[in-house]
Amino acid sequence: MKKTISETKTGKKMTLFDIINNTVLLFVSFVCVYPFLYILFIACSDGRYLTLGQVSFFPKGFNIESFVYVLSNSKFNIFTGISNSFIYTILGTLIAVIFTYITAYVLSRSRFRHRYVIMALFVITWVFEAGIIPQYIVYSKLGFVDNLWVMIIPGAINTQFLLITKAFLDGLPIELEEASFIDGATDFQTLCRIYFPLSKPIIATIGLFNAVSIWNQYLMPQMFLKSNNLKTIQQLLKSVVITASDSGTVFTNITRNGITLNQYNMKAAAIFVAMAPIVCVYPFVQKYFKKGILIGSVKG
Amino acid sequence: MKNIKKFVAILLTLAMTTVLAGCGSSSKNDSSAEPTAAGTDTAAQATTAPDASADTSANSYTMFMRSQYVDWIKELKWYDAAEQNTGIHVEYVAGPEEIADTYTEVDQRIASGTLADAAMVNLAQAKVYGEQGAFVDLAPYIAKYAPNLQAYINANPSYKAYVTSDNGAIYGLVKETPIFADLIGYRADQFKEAGIDAASVKTVDDFTNALRTLKAYYGANDSNYYPLSGRDSALRFAAWFNAASYVDAQGSGGVYYNHEKDGSFNIKADGAYTWVETMKTWYDEGLINPLWVAGTNAEGDWESQTLEGQASIFYDYYNRAEWFMENGGPDNNSNYDMQVLDFLKDANGKTIPVTTSTLYQSGCVTAVNSSCDEAKIATILKFIDYFYSEEGITLANWGVEGESFQTASDGSKSFIADYTAEESKAAGEKKWSFLSDRFTVTKPVDQTGFYSWNTKLISDAANKNFVSDNFLVRPTLIYSTEQEEQLTTLVASVFEAECAGITEFINGTRELNQDNWKAFIQEMDTMGLADIEKIQAEAYSNTFSN
Amino acid sequence: MRKKGMEMLKNSNKENIIPLKKKPLNQRIMKDLKKNKQLYMLLIPGIISLILFKYGPLFGMSIAFENFSAFKGIFKSDWVGLKWFIKIFHDAYMLKLIKNTIILAVLSLVVVFPIPIIFSLFLNEIIHKPIRSIVQSLSFLPYFISSAVMVSITFTMLSPTNGIVNNLIKFLGGTAVNFQASPAWFRPLYVFLQVWQTFGYSAVIYIAAMTSIDPALYEAAEVDGANRWVKMFQITLPSITTSVITMLIISVGNIFTVDLDRILLMYNPSVYSSADVIQSYVYRIAFESTGFPNYSYGTAVNLLKSIVAFVLVMLTNKAANKYAETRLF
C-alpha cells in the first residue's frame, strides 16, 4: 500500500524556504482577491460617499440596497438572465468538453496520419479571424439567430483548448494504448476505459475554461439573442450599467431606505452579480488537480 | 462500474438541461437571408389606434431603435397624446444599449434581411444603403403625404441639402438638435467668502484673477485645492481667445469635423498662442488642476473634487450646476451654492461667442425600409409629419396647454409642470419630459422650450446666454464618401497629436515660445492638418454652392 | 522486434527479394479507413465544426478585397483588389505606430509568458494542502474582473493626490508621481495588468500537467539526495515541457491581441507617444467616423496582422519540433 505524498511528508518541519514561499504566495493571492472585494465594498457603500471618492478599503455606509434593487427590479430580469446563463454554460461546457476531448484524442493518435494537417487547419482558423459580419451571415443562414443553441454549438471546439488537450494526451505514455490493444480493446473502449479516467485534470481544465468563456461572453449573445427571455446575465446587467450612468440628466440617483443608489454602487452590484456564480465554480474543480493520477498505471 | 455511473450522470444532466432549455426558449429560427417583408414578419399586431382611416391600410408600423430611447419614449406623456391625436401607433423594436452598437446592428439586420419597417440609422448608412436600394426614396412621398414636412424642407434649404443625396433622393430624415453651449459654474458661496464679486468677473483676465484669489484663499490650507477643474479633456477654452476651429467661405482652420463644439481649437489662429499661454499661466500658478491638464481626471474624480470643495469653478455641460446641487453638494456643506456665470466678454464689453453643437447631426436618422408598401410609407410619413405641424411642435416641446404649460398674455409660454418633480420620477413611470437632445421622433426643436425645461437656475442662465449672437456660426457640412474617409483617417492621427502637443506646452514639457509654437504648427501640417483644413473648406463650398 | 526483422530481410539475399509494389491509392485509403474506422467516426463532430463554424465565416475574409456593403452582401459587393492594403501602407501614421505595437506585443509575450510557469512551480512546493488550495483558487479570480474595474483600481491606488503608492513615496520623502500621465510608465502598467489578470488562469494548465508526474520520480530523487531545486529543475520542469511549448505557441498566436478596453481606458493625451498602437488607431478610425462603417478596412488590417502572427506560429512550431521534439502541427 503506497503512502500518499502528504503522509510521507508529515512530520517534516517548515524550512525557511517554506515560510518565505508561503508568505509570498499568500500575499500574491491577497492581491488577486482584492479587486473582487473592492467591487463588493463599493456595491455595499452608500452612493454619497462614493461620489465624494471616500471609499477605498472598506465600505462606507454599509448596506445591501444596491443588490436588492438590481435583483428585484423587474426591468432588469436578473433571474431570467442567471438561469439562462446557467443553462448555456452547463450545456455548452458539456458539449464543448466532449467534442474537444474526442477530437484531441484522435489528433493525438500517432497512427492517425492526417493529424498534423487537421491540426494545422484548426490553427489557421484560430489565427485568422474574418470579423463579426461574416460570422453573423453564416450563423444566421444556419438558423442561429434568436436561438439559444448559438451559445452552445458554434463555439464548441475552441482551437486553443484543443491544442492544450492534445498536448496533454500526447504526454500520456504510448504504452497505455498498446497495452489496451493487446487486450483486444477497440479505439472507443480504449478511450473510455483507459484514457478518459486518466484525463481528469485536463477535462477539469478545459471544462473550467469553457465554462468561464461561455459565462463571460457578451458579443455573441448581443448579436444573436434578441428575445428578452433568452438573454444572458451579461446582457441584462449591461442595461443596469447604462441606465445608471446617463449623464445627460440631473436625476439619475435613486434613494431607497435612506441610501443613495447611484451609478457607482449600482454598477458594482451589477458586476458582482454577473461574476459571483461562475467564481464559485473554481473551488469545486480544484479537487481534480490532485497529484499522483498515474500511480500504478504504467509499470517499468 | 464507476465510470459508467459517471457517464450516466452526465447524460442525465445533459438531458435535463436540454429539456429546461427547450422549455425556456422561444426560438424564432430566422433562416432566411433574403430581404423579407420585414414589416409583416416582425410586427406585433397590437395597436391602440381607435379608428383606422380609410386611406392607410394599416395604422401602425415597426421601428428599430436604441433600447434606451425606446424606454424613454414609453415614459412620455406627450408621446401618448401624439399617438392618440394621429391614430397611429409605432411598435418599437429595441436594439442594443449603446448608440454605436445600434448602428452595427442595423448593418447586421440589413445583411440578414430582418430590418423593421423603419429604423434609426446614421446619415451615411441612410445614403449609402439607400442608393443601393435598401431604403425608400422619401422625396416623392413627402410631397404627397407630408405637407408640413414639405413646407419645412422648402423653408430650410440647408436641411434639404443635408438630407438629399446626389441623385436628388431623400433616404433618411434628420431631426433638429437643440443648440446649446457649455456654461461656467461657480461656487457662489466660496466667491463670497473669498471676497469676489461674481458680477465683476467679466473678462478672461477677471476670470484669471478670480482664480488667483480663490487659490490664495483656499489653497493655503489644502495643497490639493485647484480652483478650476474638469473632466477628460482640458482643451476647451479656445473660443475665449477667438481660436475655435471653424469653416466659412474664406476657408477653414483647425479640426472642425466632429469637433464643432467640444475639442474645437485652431492652432493657427492669432489668439491660439495666447490661449495656450494663459492655460500655461494657470498651470504654473496652480490655478487649474494638473491632473485635468494631464488628461487623467475622470468624471468621478472631477465630481468628488467639486463636491468636496477642492475645486470651485468648472466649464462644462450646461446643466451641471444643477447636477451638483442635486447630487450631494448641499449635503456636505449647507452653504453649498452653485451658480452660473454669464458668458465672458471681451475688452469692449461684447460677449465672446462660444462653440455649440450643429442644428443637424448625422446620427439618429429615420430611414424607411424599401420593403414597405405605399400605404405603410404613408403611415410613417403621416406620423412624422404631425410633429412638423404647429400642433405637433407645441405638443412635443411644451406638452398640453393647461396640463404641462401655460401661455401668457404676450404669447410667451412657460411650464407649469415641475421639472424636478417630473424628471425624478422612477424609471417606467409616465411623466412630462421635454429633453429634446434625446431621440424620440424626428421633429423640430423649440429652443426656448428646451432651455426652459430645466430648473430655474439653469433655464434662467440658458435663456439669458443662449442667444444667437453669443454663438459662433457652426455650419452643417455635407461630406462626400471619399472626404469622409480621408477626414476620419487624418483626424484620428492629427487630433490626438495636437492634444498631446498642446498638453506638453501647458505643462512645461516643451518650452512655450514663438519658435517652438511655429515648429509645432509645422509638425501638425506635415502630419495632415493642412489637408484636413483643405478638405473641410472644399466640403463647405460644395455644401453651400447649391 | 519488427524493426530487426526488417533489417534482416533487407540484408539478406537481395536478388531473391522482389520489392512489393505500393498498393493502389484507393486500396490504401480503404485499408486506412477500415483500420481507423472508429477514429474517423470520433473525428466527425470536429470536422463538421471546422467546416461550418470556422471555415464558413473565414470566406468573409474576402471583404478585405471588396468595398463591402451589408446590403449587397459578401458576394455582390464591388471588388477593389488591394485598395485597402495600399491605403494601409500609404498611411504614414500607421507605419509610425508599428514600433509601438511591436514593442507592446513583444514585451507582453516576454514578461507575461514565464510568470504563470514560475508561479505554478512555487505553488507546487507548498506542502500545506489548505494553503495551496487557497492560493490556487484566489489566483484565478482576477481573470473574471473586467479591464474597466482593474484599471480603475490601479489608478485609484496610483493617484497622485491620495493613492497609496504616492502616499508611500511622499512618506519616504519623494515627490508624488502621476503614473497615469507618464509615457514611460504606460507599458509597464499595461503589462502588469496583463500579468495580474491572466497568470492564475494560465497557471491552471501547468498545475494540471504537474499532477500527472509520477511521484515515484520525486521519491527516487530524494533517495539520491536531491534538494528541492534539483527536483524542480530536473523533474518538474522537464515534465511540463509539452504544456510550456503548447502555451508558447498559443501565446505567439495571440501576440497581436491586445486588450483594447484596457488601452482605451489607460489612454490620455499625456501618454500619447507610447500608448497609441495600431489596434487603437483602427478602432478610433472606425468608431469616430460618422461616415459609412468601413468593415473592409478593418478586415484588411486584421488580415495583415493574422498573416504575421501565423508566420510566427509556424516558425515557433518548427523550432519546437527541432529543439524540443514537440510539434503541434
PDB file of N, CA and C in Angstrom, chain A residues 48 51-54 75 87 90-91 94 132-133 136-137 140-141 143 145-149 197 200 222-223 226 229-230 238-239 242 246-251 253 264, chain B residues 3 6 10 14 17-18 21 25-31 33 68 71-72 96-98 105 108 112 300 303-304 307-308 319 323 326-327 331-332 419-420 423 435 438:
ATOM      1  N   ARG A  48     -23.502  58.327  -1.647  1.00  0.00           N
ATOM      2  CA  ARG A  48     -22.968  59.654  -1.351  1.00  0.00           C
ATOM      3  C   ARG A  48     -21.461  59.619  -1.137  1.00  0.00           C
ATOM      4  N   THR A  51     -19.528  59.165  -4.459  1.00  0.00           N
ATOM      5  CA  THR A  51     -19.345  60.346  -5.293  1.00  0.00           C
ATOM      6  C   THR A  51     -18.224  61.207  -4.760  1.00  0.00           C
ATOM      7  N   LEU A  52     -18.083  61.190  -3.437  1.00  0.00           N
ATOM      8  CA  LEU A  52     -17.030  62.005  -2.853  1.00  0.00           C
ATOM      9  C   LEU A  52     -15.680  61.312  -2.914  1.00  0.00           C
ATOM     10  N   GLY A  53     -15.670  60.081  -3.403  1.00  0.00           N
ATOM     11  CA  GLY A  53     -14.391  59.400  -3.545  1.00  0.00           C
ATOM     12  C   GLY A  53     -13.812  58.972  -2.223  1.00  0.00           C
ATOM     13  N   GLN A  54     -14.668  58.715  -1.236  1.00  0.00           N
ATOM     14  CA  GLN A  54     -14.134  58.428   0.091  1.00  0.00           C
ATOM     15  C   GLN A  54     -13.993  56.941   0.390  1.00  0.00           C
ATOM     16  N   LYS A  75     -37.445  45.379 -14.337  1.00  0.00           N
ATOM     17  CA  LYS A  75     -36.956  45.841 -15.637  1.00  0.00           C
ATOM     18  C   LYS A  75     -35.697  45.070 -16.029  1.00  0.00           C
ATOM     19  N   ILE A  87     -27.939  27.729 -17.931  1.00  0.00           N
ATOM     20  CA  ILE A  87     -28.276  26.705 -18.918  1.00  0.00           C
ATOM     21  C   ILE A  87     -27.245  26.683 -20.039  1.00  0.00           C
ATOM     22  N   ILE A  90     -23.829  25.311 -18.652  1.00  0.00           N
ATOM     23  CA  ILE A  90     -23.770  23.872 -18.373  1.00  0.00           C
ATOM     24  C   ILE A  90     -23.819  23.070 -19.672  1.00  0.00           C
ATOM     25  N   LEU A  91     -24.826  23.347 -20.470  1.00  0.00           N
ATOM     26  CA  LEU A  91     -24.942  22.626 -21.746  1.00  0.00           C
ATOM     27  C   LEU A  91     -23.711  22.836 -22.613  1.00  0.00           C
ATOM     28  N   LEU A  94     -20.583  21.015 -21.323  1.00  0.00           N
ATOM     29  CA  LEU A  94     -20.645  19.569 -21.558  1.00  0.00           C
ATOM     30  C   LEU A  94     -20.331  19.233 -23.004  1.00  0.00           C
ATOM     31  N   ILE A 132     -16.945  40.151 -37.470  1.00  0.00           N
ATOM     32  CA  ILE A 132     -18.294  39.814 -36.992  1.00  0.00           C
ATOM     33  C   ILE A 132     -19.326  39.692 -38.092  1.00  0.00           C
ATOM     34  N   ILE A 133     -19.198  40.474 -39.144  1.00  0.00           N
ATOM     35  CA  ILE A 133     -20.266  40.426 -40.162  1.00  0.00           C
ATOM     36  C   ILE A 133     -20.321  39.070 -40.877  1.00  0.00           C
ATOM     37  N   TYR A 136     -21.798  36.622 -38.603  1.00  0.00           N
ATOM     38  CA  TYR A 136     -23.235  36.827 -38.462  1.00  0.00           C
ATOM     39  C   TYR A 136     -23.980  36.242 -39.648  1.00  0.00           C
ATOM     40  N   ILE A 137     -23.458  36.481 -40.827  1.00  0.00           N
ATOM     41  CA  ILE A 137     -24.139  35.993 -42.023  1.00  0.00           C
ATOM     42  C   ILE A 137     -24.209  34.466 -42.022  1.00  0.00           C
ATOM     43  N   SER A 140     -26.463  33.138 -39.191  1.00  0.00           N
ATOM     44  CA  SER A 140     -27.897  33.384 -39.375  1.00  0.00           C
ATOM     45  C   SER A 140     -28.444  32.492 -40.477  1.00  0.00           C
ATOM     46  N   LYS A 141     -27.617  32.178 -41.477  1.00  0.00           N
ATOM     47  CA  LYS A 141     -28.066  31.239 -42.509  1.00  0.00           C
ATOM     48  C   LYS A 141     -28.289  29.860 -41.913  1.00  0.00           C
ATOM     49  N   GLY A 143     -29.431  29.323 -39.070  1.00  0.00           N
ATOM     50  CA  GLY A 143     -30.595  29.342 -38.203  1.00  0.00           C
ATOM     51  C   GLY A 143     -30.314  29.642 -36.748  1.00  0.00           C
ATOM     52  N   VAL A 145     -30.021  32.669 -35.339  1.00  0.00           N
ATOM     53  CA  VAL A 145     -30.445  33.950 -34.787  1.00  0.00           C
ATOM     54  C   VAL A 145     -31.596  33.729 -33.818  1.00  0.00           C
ATOM     55  N   ASP A 146     -31.514  34.359 -32.664  1.00  0.00           N
ATOM     56  CA  ASP A 146     -32.548  34.237 -31.647  1.00  0.00           C
ATOM     57  C   ASP A 146     -32.778  32.793 -31.240  1.00  0.00           C
ATOM     58  N   ASN A 147     -31.720  32.046 -31.219  1.00  0.00           N
ATOM     59  CA  ASN A 147     -31.807  30.629 -30.911  1.00  0.00           C
ATOM     60  C   ASN A 147     -30.761  30.319 -29.855  1.00  0.00           C
ATOM     61  N   LEU A 148     -31.177  29.733 -28.749  1.00  0.00           N
ATOM     62  CA  LEU A 148     -30.239  29.545 -27.653  1.00  0.00           C
ATOM     63  C   LEU A 148     -29.051  28.669 -28.014  1.00  0.00           C
ATOM     64  N   TRP A 149     -29.176  27.844 -29.035  1.00  0.00           N
ATOM     65  CA  TRP A 149     -28.080  26.952 -29.389  1.00  0.00           C
ATOM     66  C   TRP A 149     -26.872  27.697 -29.952  1.00  0.00           C
ATOM     67  N   PRO A 197     -10.406   8.136 -17.774  1.00  0.00           N
ATOM     68  CA  PRO A 197     -10.198   8.281 -16.334  1.00  0.00           C
ATOM     69  C   PRO A 197      -8.894   8.978 -15.996  1.00  0.00           C
ATOM     70  N   LYS A 200      -8.642  13.281 -16.056  1.00  0.00           N
ATOM     71  CA  LYS A 200      -9.400  14.180 -15.182  1.00  0.00           C
ATOM     72  C   LYS A 200      -8.825  15.582 -15.096  1.00  0.00           C
ATOM     73  N   GLN A 222     -25.073  39.244 -27.692  1.00  0.00           N
ATOM     74  CA  GLN A 222     -25.530  40.571 -28.095  1.00  0.00           C
ATOM     75  C   GLN A 222     -25.970  40.563 -29.549  1.00  0.00           C
ATOM     76  N   MET A 223     -25.239  39.826 -30.378  1.00  0.00           N
ATOM     77  CA  MET A 223     -25.564  39.808 -31.803  1.00  0.00           C
ATOM     78  C   MET A 223     -26.749  38.921 -32.099  1.00  0.00           C
ATOM     79  N   LYS A 226     -31.946  38.004 -29.243  1.00  0.00           N
ATOM     80  CA  LYS A 226     -32.720  39.235 -29.208  1.00  0.00           C
ATOM     81  C   LYS A 226     -33.904  39.174 -28.264  1.00  0.00           C
ATOM     82  N   ASN A 229     -36.381  36.805 -23.188  1.00  0.00           N
ATOM     83  CA  ASN A 229     -36.301  35.631 -22.334  1.00  0.00           C
ATOM     84  C   ASN A 229     -35.140  34.705 -22.689  1.00  0.00           C
ATOM     85  N   LEU A 230     -34.331  35.108 -23.676  1.00  0.00           N
ATOM     86  CA  LEU A 230     -33.157  34.306 -23.990  1.00  0.00           C
ATOM     87  C   LEU A 230     -31.868  34.955 -23.512  1.00  0.00           C
ATOM     88  N   LYS A 238     -25.760  44.820 -18.471  1.00  0.00           N
ATOM     89  CA  LYS A 238     -25.262  45.998 -19.171  1.00  0.00           C
ATOM     90  C   LYS A 238     -26.319  47.088 -19.133  1.00  0.00           C
ATOM     91  N   SER A 239     -27.588  46.689 -19.188  1.00  0.00           N
ATOM     92  CA  SER A 239     -28.632  47.712 -19.190  1.00  0.00           C
ATOM     93  C   SER A 239     -28.692  48.409 -17.842  1.00  0.00           C
ATOM     94  N   ILE A 242     -25.876  50.978 -18.072  1.00  0.00           N
ATOM     95  CA  ILE A 242     -26.186  52.098 -18.959  1.00  0.00           C
ATOM     96  C   ILE A 242     -27.244  52.994 -18.330  1.00  0.00           C
ATOM     97  N   ASP A 246     -26.475  57.573 -17.048  1.00  0.00           N
ATOM     98  CA  ASP A 246     -26.929  58.541 -18.033  1.00  0.00           C
ATOM     99  C   ASP A 246     -26.558  59.940 -17.565  1.00  0.00           C
ATOM    100  N   SER A 247     -25.537  60.502 -18.182  1.00  0.00           N
ATOM    101  CA  SER A 247     -25.035  61.754 -17.618  1.00  0.00           C
ATOM    102  C   SER A 247     -25.730  62.973 -18.188  1.00  0.00           C
ATOM    103  N   GLY A 248     -26.771  62.781 -18.993  1.00  0.00           N
ATOM    104  CA  GLY A 248     -27.470  63.946 -19.528  1.00  0.00           C
ATOM    105  C   GLY A 248     -28.415  64.544 -18.506  1.00  0.00           C
ATOM    106  N   THR A 249     -29.021  63.679 -17.698  1.00  0.00           N
ATOM    107  CA  THR A 249     -29.977  64.223 -16.733  1.00  0.00           C
ATOM    108  C   THR A 249     -29.323  64.477 -15.394  1.00  0.00           C
ATOM    109  N   VAL A 250     -30.026  65.241 -14.643  1.00  0.00           N
ATOM    110  CA  VAL A 250     -29.557  65.589 -13.317  1.00  0.00           C
ATOM    111  C   VAL A 250     -29.980  64.547 -12.297  1.00  0.00           C
ATOM    112  N   PHE A 251     -31.068  63.852 -12.616  1.00  0.00           N
ATOM    113  CA  PHE A 251     -31.655  62.968 -11.610  1.00  0.00           C
ATOM    114  C   PHE A 251     -31.462  61.505 -11.940  1.00  0.00           C
ATOM    115  N   ASN A 253     -30.002  59.433  -9.678  1.00  0.00           N
ATOM    116  CA  ASN A 253     -29.877  58.664  -8.440  1.00  0.00           C
ATOM    117  C   ASN A 253     -31.217  58.188  -7.919  1.00  0.00           C
ATOM    118  N   TYR A 264     -22.314  54.395  -9.312  1.00  0.00           N
ATOM    119  CA  TYR A 264     -21.172  53.639  -8.797  1.00  0.00           C
ATOM    120  C   TYR A 264     -21.590  52.362  -8.109  1.00  0.00           C
TER     121      TYR A 264
ATOM    122  N   ASN B   3     -17.143   4.353 -13.791  1.00  0.00           N
ATOM    123  CA  ASN B   3     -17.134   5.176 -14.993  1.00  0.00           C
ATOM    124  C   ASN B   3     -18.491   5.206 -15.639  1.00  0.00           C
ATOM    125  N   LYS B   6     -20.724   7.498 -13.800  1.00  0.00           N
ATOM    126  CA  LYS B   6     -20.413   8.902 -14.112  1.00  0.00           C
ATOM    127  C   LYS B   6     -20.992   9.271 -15.465  1.00  0.00           C
ATOM    128  N   ILE B  10     -23.709  12.139 -16.336  1.00  0.00           N
ATOM    129  CA  ILE B  10     -23.514  13.226 -17.292  1.00  0.00           C
ATOM    130  C   ILE B  10     -24.646  13.245 -18.310  1.00  0.00           C
ATOM    131  N   LEU B  14     -27.220  16.298 -19.029  1.00  0.00           N
ATOM    132  CA  LEU B  14     -27.365  16.818 -20.388  1.00  0.00           C
ATOM    133  C   LEU B  14     -28.831  16.844 -20.784  1.00  0.00           C
ATOM    134  N   THR B  17     -30.880  19.488 -18.720  1.00  0.00           N
ATOM    135  CA  THR B  17     -30.697  20.876 -19.105  1.00  0.00           C
ATOM    136  C   THR B  17     -31.252  21.125 -20.496  1.00  0.00           C
ATOM    137  N   THR B  18     -31.180  20.109 -21.358  1.00  0.00           N
ATOM    138  CA  THR B  18     -31.762  20.284 -22.684  1.00  0.00           C
ATOM    139  C   THR B  18     -33.254  20.518 -22.574  1.00  0.00           C
ATOM    140  N   ALA B  21     -33.854  23.906 -21.239  1.00  0.00           N
ATOM    141  CA  ALA B  21     -33.571  24.888 -22.280  1.00  0.00           C
ATOM    142  C   ALA B  21     -34.701  24.902 -23.290  1.00  0.00           C
ATOM    143  N   SER B  25     -36.924  28.399 -23.939  1.00  0.00           N
ATOM    144  CA  SER B  25     -36.608  29.261 -25.071  1.00  0.00           C
ATOM    145  C   SER B  25     -37.815  29.460 -25.955  1.00  0.00           C
ATOM    146  N   SER B  26     -37.847  30.579 -26.581  1.00  0.00           N
ATOM    147  CA  SER B  26     -38.871  30.803 -27.585  1.00  0.00           C
ATOM    148  C   SER B  26     -38.120  31.098 -28.862  1.00  0.00           C
ATOM    149  N   SER B  27     -37.530  30.065 -29.429  1.00  0.00           N
ATOM    150  CA  SER B  27     -36.643  30.346 -30.547  1.00  0.00           C
ATOM    151  C   SER B  27     -37.439  30.611 -31.812  1.00  0.00           C
ATOM    152  N   LYS B  28     -37.183  31.766 -32.376  1.00  0.00           N
ATOM    153  CA  LYS B  28     -37.749  32.043 -33.687  1.00  0.00           C
ATOM    154  C   LYS B  28     -36.611  31.848 -34.668  1.00  0.00           C
ATOM    155  N   ASN B  29     -36.565  30.678 -35.255  1.00  0.00           N
ATOM    156  CA  ASN B  29     -35.453  30.428 -36.173  1.00  0.00           C
ATOM    157  C   ASN B  29     -35.576  31.300 -37.395  1.00  0.00           C
ATOM    158  N   ASP B  30     -34.614  32.151 -37.562  1.00  0.00           N
ATOM    159  CA  ASP B  30     -34.650  33.027 -38.725  1.00  0.00           C
ATOM    160  C   ASP B  30     -33.603  32.528 -39.697  1.00  0.00           C
ATOM    161  N   SER B  31     -34.018  31.771 -40.667  1.00  0.00           N
ATOM    162  CA  SER B  31     -33.021  31.167 -41.537  1.00  0.00           C
ATOM    163  C   SER B  31     -32.950  31.802 -42.914  1.00  0.00           C
ATOM    164  N   ALA B  33     -32.038  34.542 -45.719  1.00  0.00           N
ATOM    165  CA  ALA B  33     -31.101  35.631 -45.930  1.00  0.00           C
ATOM    166  C   ALA B  33     -31.649  36.594 -46.951  1.00  0.00           C
ATOM    167  N   GLN B  68     -32.463  52.362 -25.107  1.00  0.00           N
ATOM    168  CA  GLN B  68     -32.604  53.482 -24.168  1.00  0.00           C
ATOM    169  C   GLN B  68     -33.697  54.432 -24.634  1.00  0.00           C
ATOM    170  N   ASP B  71     -37.147  52.985 -24.178  1.00  0.00           N
ATOM    171  CA  ASP B  71     -37.596  53.115 -22.785  1.00  0.00           C
ATOM    172  C   ASP B  71     -38.095  54.511 -22.505  1.00  0.00           C
ATOM    173  N   TRP B  72     -37.361  55.519 -22.992  1.00  0.00           N
ATOM    174  CA  TRP B  72     -37.759  56.895 -22.711  1.00  0.00           C
ATOM    175  C   TRP B  72     -39.080  57.239 -23.380  1.00  0.00           C
ATOM    176  N   PRO B  96     -29.658  47.474 -29.218  1.00  0.00           N
ATOM    177  CA  PRO B  96     -28.700  47.429 -28.114  1.00  0.00           C
ATOM    178  C   PRO B  96     -28.757  48.697 -27.255  1.00  0.00           C
ATOM    179  N   GLU B  97     -27.914  48.690 -26.234  1.00  0.00           N
ATOM    180  CA  GLU B  97     -27.903  49.800 -25.300  1.00  0.00           C
ATOM    181  C   GLU B  97     -27.146  50.998 -25.825  1.00  0.00           C
ATOM    182  N   GLU B  98     -26.035  50.742 -26.510  1.00  0.00           N
ATOM    183  CA  GLU B  98     -25.192  51.848 -26.943  1.00  0.00           C
ATOM    184  C   GLU B  98     -25.559  52.281 -28.350  1.00  0.00           C
ATOM    185  N   GLU B 105     -25.830  46.982 -35.391  1.00  0.00           N
ATOM    186  CA  GLU B 105     -26.896  46.005 -35.548  1.00  0.00           C
ATOM    187  C   GLU B 105     -27.729  46.301 -36.793  1.00  0.00           C
ATOM    188  N   GLN B 108     -26.116  44.487 -39.435  1.00  0.00           N
ATOM    189  CA  GLN B 108     -26.389  43.054 -39.361  1.00  0.00           C
ATOM    190  C   GLN B 108     -27.783  42.738 -39.869  1.00  0.00           C
ATOM    191  N   SER B 112     -28.993  40.383 -43.015  1.00  0.00           N
ATOM    192  CA  SER B 112     -29.826  39.186 -42.921  1.00  0.00           C
ATOM    193  C   SER B 112     -31.264  39.461 -43.290  1.00  0.00           C
ATOM    194  N   GLY B 300     -15.646  60.972 -12.396  1.00  0.00           N
ATOM    195  CA  GLY B 300     -15.823  60.752 -10.967  1.00  0.00           C
ATOM    196  C   GLY B 300     -14.858  61.583 -10.138  1.00  0.00           C
ATOM    197  N   GLU B 303     -16.081  65.182 -10.146  1.00  0.00           N
ATOM    198  CA  GLU B 303     -17.273  65.357  -9.328  1.00  0.00           C
ATOM    199  C   GLU B 303     -16.921  65.387  -7.848  1.00  0.00           C
ATOM    200  N   SER B 304     -16.072  64.449  -7.414  1.00  0.00           N
ATOM    201  CA  SER B 304     -15.772  64.446  -5.980  1.00  0.00           C
ATOM    202  C   SER B 304     -14.954  65.666  -5.593  1.00  0.00           C
ATOM    203  N   LEU B 307     -17.497  68.488  -5.329  1.00  0.00           N
ATOM    204  CA  LEU B 307     -18.417  68.340  -4.213  1.00  0.00           C
ATOM    205  C   LEU B 307     -17.730  68.580  -2.888  1.00  0.00           C
ATOM    206  N   GLU B 308     -16.471  68.211  -2.812  1.00  0.00           N
ATOM    207  CA  GLU B 308     -15.780  68.350  -1.539  1.00  0.00           C
ATOM    208  C   GLU B 308     -15.115  69.701  -1.391  1.00  0.00           C
ATOM    209  N   ASN B 319     -26.172  71.958 -17.823  1.00  0.00           N
ATOM    210  CA  ASN B 319     -26.971  71.825 -16.608  1.00  0.00           C
ATOM    211  C   ASN B 319     -26.201  71.253 -15.424  1.00  0.00           C
ATOM    212  N   TRP B 323     -26.747  69.827 -11.385  1.00  0.00           N
ATOM    213  CA  TRP B 323     -26.375  68.467 -11.002  1.00  0.00           C
ATOM    214  C   TRP B 323     -25.671  68.462  -9.645  1.00  0.00           C
ATOM    215  N   GLU B 326     -28.014  68.960  -6.808  1.00  0.00           N
ATOM    216  CA  GLU B 326     -28.907  67.840  -6.520  1.00  0.00           C
ATOM    217  C   GLU B 326     -28.192  66.602  -6.041  1.00  0.00           C
ATOM    218  N   ASN B 327     -26.900  66.522  -6.302  1.00  0.00           N
ATOM    219  CA  ASN B 327     -26.208  65.257  -6.045  1.00  0.00           C
ATOM    220  C   ASN B 327     -25.162  65.349  -4.960  1.00  0.00           C
ATOM    221  N   ASP B 331     -25.520  68.562   0.774  1.00  0.00           N
ATOM    222  CA  ASP B 331     -25.469  67.567   1.849  1.00  0.00           C
ATOM    223  C   ASP B 331     -24.196  67.720   2.642  1.00  0.00           C
ATOM    224  N   ASN B 332     -23.135  67.954   1.889  1.00  0.00           N
ATOM    225  CA  ASN B 332     -21.831  68.047   2.524  1.00  0.00           C
ATOM    226  C   ASN B 332     -21.687  69.331   3.314  1.00  0.00           C
ATOM    227  N   TYR B 419     -40.292  70.607 -13.361  1.00  0.00           N
ATOM    228  CA  TYR B 419     -39.155  69.863 -13.928  1.00  0.00           C
ATOM    229  C   TYR B 419     -38.586  68.860 -12.924  1.00  0.00           C
ATOM    230  N   THR B 420     -38.312  69.350 -11.728  1.00  0.00           N
ATOM    231  CA  THR B 420     -37.683  68.477 -10.741  1.00  0.00           C
ATOM    232  C   THR B 420     -38.563  67.288 -10.415  1.00  0.00           C
ATOM    233  N   GLU B 423     -38.856  64.872 -13.602  1.00  0.00           N
ATOM    234  CA  GLU B 423     -37.653  64.143 -14.016  1.00  0.00           C
ATOM    235  C   GLU B 423     -37.166  63.181 -12.952  1.00  0.00           C
ATOM    236  N   LEU B 435     -36.792  66.667 -22.969  1.00  0.00           N
ATOM    237  CA  LEU B 435     -35.351  66.694 -23.196  1.00  0.00           C
ATOM    238  C   LEU B 435     -35.093  66.401 -24.672  1.00  0.00           C
ATOM    239  N   ARG B 438     -32.561  64.109 -26.676  1.00  0.00           N
ATOM    240  CA  ARG B 438     -32.737  62.669 -26.856  1.00  0.00           C
ATOM    241  C   ARG B 438     -33.544  62.411 -28.112  1.00  0.00           C
TER     242      ARG B 438
END
